[in-house]
């Protein structure tokens, strides 16, 4: 899979010292996703069982022992994962994961 954009993840953990603990889990997720070949939501769920599948290609991942949420949109035919949001659970609660 091709992940767009690593920069979004990096900007988040660099935005506050409080978010430094997500750096390694986010990098691990990125590397795992780059190596994956997901053809469908079922492939994502089979690979990462804690992923939450939403409609229209949206997927939510929990990072750093569920302290952070990562929302992505996956274009399965083109094997591209777009990072749409990364934040704490409180920040996640303030967004609509389906439209962000």
PDB file of C-alpha atoms in Angstrom:
ATOM      1  CA  UNK A   1       0.000   0.000   0.000  1.00  0.00           C
ATOM      2  CA  UNK A   2       1.081   3.561  -0.536  1.00  0.00           C
ATOM      3  CA  UNK A   3       0.437   5.825   2.455  1.00  0.00           C
ATOM      4  CA  UNK A   4      -0.254   9.521   1.956  1.00  0.00           C
ATOM      5  CA  UNK A   5       1.014  11.290   4.002  1.00  0.00           C
ATOM      6  CA  UNK A   6       3.629  10.348   6.557  1.00  0.00           C
ATOM      7  CA  UNK A   7       4.120  14.075   7.097  1.00  0.00           C
ATOM      8  CA  UNK A   8       0.672  14.325   8.741  1.00  0.00           C
ATOM      9  CA  UNK A   9       1.671  11.733  11.331  1.00  0.00           C
ATOM     10  CA  UNK A  10       5.010  13.410  11.976  1.00  0.00           C
ATOM     11  CA  UNK A  11       3.476  16.856  12.323  1.00  0.00           C
ATOM     12  CA  UNK A  12       1.088  15.522  14.951  1.00  0.00           C
ATOM     13  CA  UNK A  13       3.701  13.963  17.234  1.00  0.00           C
ATOM     14  CA  UNK A  14       5.945  17.002  16.814  1.00  0.00           C
ATOM     15  CA  UNK A  15       3.108  19.444  17.603  1.00  0.00           C
ATOM     16  CA  UNK A  16       3.271  18.862  21.362  1.00  0.00           C
ATOM     17  CA  UNK A  17       5.578  17.078  23.816  1.00  0.00           C
ATOM     18  CA  UNK A  18       2.440  15.359  25.124  1.00  0.00           C
ATOM     19  CA  UNK A  19       2.110  13.471  21.827  1.00  0.00           C
ATOM     20  CA  UNK A  20       5.667  12.091  21.652  1.00  0.00           C
ATOM     21  CA  UNK A  21       4.431   8.680  22.836  1.00  0.00           C
ATOM     22  CA  UNK A  22       2.606   8.099  19.542  1.00  0.00           C
ATOM     23  CA  UNK A  23       5.754   8.431  17.429  1.00  0.00           C
ATOM     24  CA  UNK A  24       6.829   4.781  17.504  1.00  0.00           C
ATOM     25  CA  UNK A  25       3.317   3.282  17.227  1.00  0.00           C
ATOM     26  CA  UNK A  26       2.564   5.587  14.280  1.00  0.00           C
ATOM     27  CA  UNK A  27       5.829   4.683  12.569  1.00  0.00           C
ATOM     28  CA  UNK A  28       5.141   0.994  13.154  1.00  0.00           C
ATOM     29  CA  UNK A  29       1.630   1.364  11.693  1.00  0.00           C
ATOM     30  CA  UNK A  30       3.075   3.227   8.688  1.00  0.00           C
ATOM     31  CA  UNK A  31       5.691   0.552   7.984  1.00  0.00           C
ATOM     32  CA  UNK A  32       3.157  -2.250   8.414  1.00  0.00           C
ATOM     33  CA  UNK A  33       0.690  -0.528   6.101  1.00  0.00           C
ATOM     34  CA  UNK A  34       3.313   0.187   3.431  1.00  0.00           C
ATOM     35  CA  UNK A  35       4.103  -3.551   3.368  1.00  0.00           C
ATOM     36  CA  UNK A  36       0.430  -4.607   3.279  1.00  0.00           C
ATOM     37  CA  UNK A  37      -1.640  -5.423   0.198  1.00  0.00           C
ATOM     38  CA  UNK A  38      -5.248  -4.817   1.202  1.00  0.00           C
ATOM     39  CA  UNK A  39      -7.726  -5.482  -1.566  1.00  0.00           C
ATOM     40  CA  UNK A  40     -10.834  -4.996   0.588  1.00  0.00           C
ATOM     41  CA  UNK A  41     -12.003  -4.003   4.070  1.00  0.00           C
ATOM     42  CA  UNK A  42     -12.021  -7.704   4.944  1.00  0.00           C
ATOM     43  CA  UNK A  43      -8.272  -7.837   4.232  1.00  0.00           C
ATOM     44  CA  UNK A  44      -7.682  -4.933   6.622  1.00  0.00           C
ATOM     45  CA  UNK A  45      -9.764  -6.589   9.344  1.00  0.00           C
ATOM     46  CA  UNK A  46      -8.017  -9.943   8.850  1.00  0.00           C
ATOM     47  CA  UNK A  47      -4.610  -8.253   9.073  1.00  0.00           C
ATOM     48  CA  UNK A  48      -5.339  -5.832  11.927  1.00  0.00           C
ATOM     49  CA  UNK A  49      -8.248  -7.181  13.929  1.00  0.00           C
ATOM     50  CA  UNK A  50      -8.654  -4.050  16.054  1.00  0.00           C
ATOM     51  CA  UNK A  51      -9.325  -1.876  12.994  1.00  0.00           C
ATOM     52  CA  UNK A  52     -12.812  -0.406  12.808  1.00  0.00           C
ATOM     53  CA  UNK A  53     -14.259  -0.482   9.313  1.00  0.00           C
ATOM     54  CA  UNK A  54     -16.591   2.361   8.353  1.00  0.00           C
ATOM     55  CA  UNK A  55     -18.450   2.841   5.085  1.00  0.00           C
ATOM     56  CA  UNK A  56     -16.946   4.258   1.901  1.00  0.00           C
ATOM     57  CA  UNK A  57     -13.378   3.090   2.540  1.00  0.00           C
ATOM     58  CA  UNK A  58     -12.895   4.715   5.949  1.00  0.00           C
ATOM     59  CA  UNK A  59     -10.953   2.791   8.581  1.00  0.00           C
ATOM     60  CA  UNK A  60     -10.085   3.712  12.162  1.00  0.00           C
ATOM     61  CA  UNK A  61      -6.969   2.389  13.863  1.00  0.00           C
ATOM     62  CA  UNK A  62      -6.123   2.627  17.549  1.00  0.00           C
ATOM     63  CA  UNK A  63      -2.518   3.581  18.308  1.00  0.00           C
ATOM     64  CA  UNK A  64      -0.438   3.560  21.493  1.00  0.00           C
ATOM     65  CA  UNK A  65      -2.700   1.223  23.471  1.00  0.00           C
ATOM     66  CA  UNK A  66      -5.864   3.019  22.339  1.00  0.00           C
ATOM     67  CA  UNK A  67      -4.644   6.444  23.453  1.00  0.00           C
ATOM     68  CA  UNK A  68      -4.819   7.816  19.891  1.00  0.00           C
ATOM     69  CA  UNK A  69      -7.084   7.334  16.892  1.00  0.00           C
ATOM     70  CA  UNK A  70      -6.000   7.302  13.273  1.00  0.00           C
ATOM     71  CA  UNK A  71      -8.633   7.760  10.563  1.00  0.00           C
ATOM     72  CA  UNK A  72      -7.736   6.843   6.995  1.00  0.00           C
ATOM     73  CA  UNK A  73      -9.508   6.563   3.686  1.00  0.00           C
ATOM     74  CA  UNK A  74      -8.423   3.615   1.560  1.00  0.00           C
ATOM     75  CA  UNK A  75      -8.668   3.500  -2.201  1.00  0.00           C
ATOM     76  CA  UNK A  76      -8.500  -0.279  -2.562  1.00  0.00           C
ATOM     77  CA  UNK A  77      -8.235  -0.517  -6.387  1.00  0.00           C
ATOM     78  CA  UNK A  78      -5.212   1.804  -6.396  1.00  0.00           C
ATOM     79  CA  UNK A  79      -3.772   0.477  -3.087  1.00  0.00           C
ATOM     80  CA  UNK A  80      -3.527   3.983  -1.585  1.00  0.00           C
ATOM     81  CA  UNK A  81      -4.144   4.892   2.058  1.00  0.00           C
ATOM     82  CA  UNK A  82      -4.851   8.551   2.795  1.00  0.00           C
ATOM     83  CA  UNK A  83      -4.295   9.730   6.357  1.00  0.00           C
ATOM     84  CA  UNK A  84      -7.302  11.897   7.195  1.00  0.00           C
ATOM     85  CA  UNK A  85      -6.898  12.419  10.964  1.00  0.00           C
ATOM     86  CA  UNK A  86      -4.701  11.510  13.920  1.00  0.00           C
ATOM     87  CA  UNK A  87      -5.479  12.633  17.439  1.00  0.00           C
ATOM     88  CA  UNK A  88      -6.417  11.728  20.970  1.00  0.00           C
ATOM     89  CA  UNK A  89      -9.753  10.097  21.757  1.00  0.00           C
ATOM     90  CA  UNK A  90     -11.056  13.476  22.921  1.00  0.00           C
ATOM     91  CA  UNK A  91     -10.022  15.105  19.643  1.00  0.00           C
ATOM     92  CA  UNK A  92     -11.521  12.172  17.733  1.00  0.00           C
ATOM     93  CA  UNK A  93     -14.841  12.624  19.537  1.00  0.00           C
ATOM     94  CA  UNK A  94     -15.015  16.182  18.161  1.00  0.00           C
ATOM     95  CA  UNK A  95     -14.850  15.099  14.497  1.00  0.00           C
ATOM     96  CA  UNK A  96     -17.015  13.121  12.113  1.00  0.00           C
ATOM     97  CA  UNK A  97     -14.766  10.263  11.016  1.00  0.00           C
ATOM     98  CA  UNK A  98     -16.961   9.613   8.020  1.00  0.00           C
ATOM     99  CA  UNK A  99     -16.480  13.072   6.507  1.00  0.00           C
ATOM    100  CA  UNK A 100     -13.089  14.327   7.670  1.00  0.00           C
TER     101      UNK A 100
END
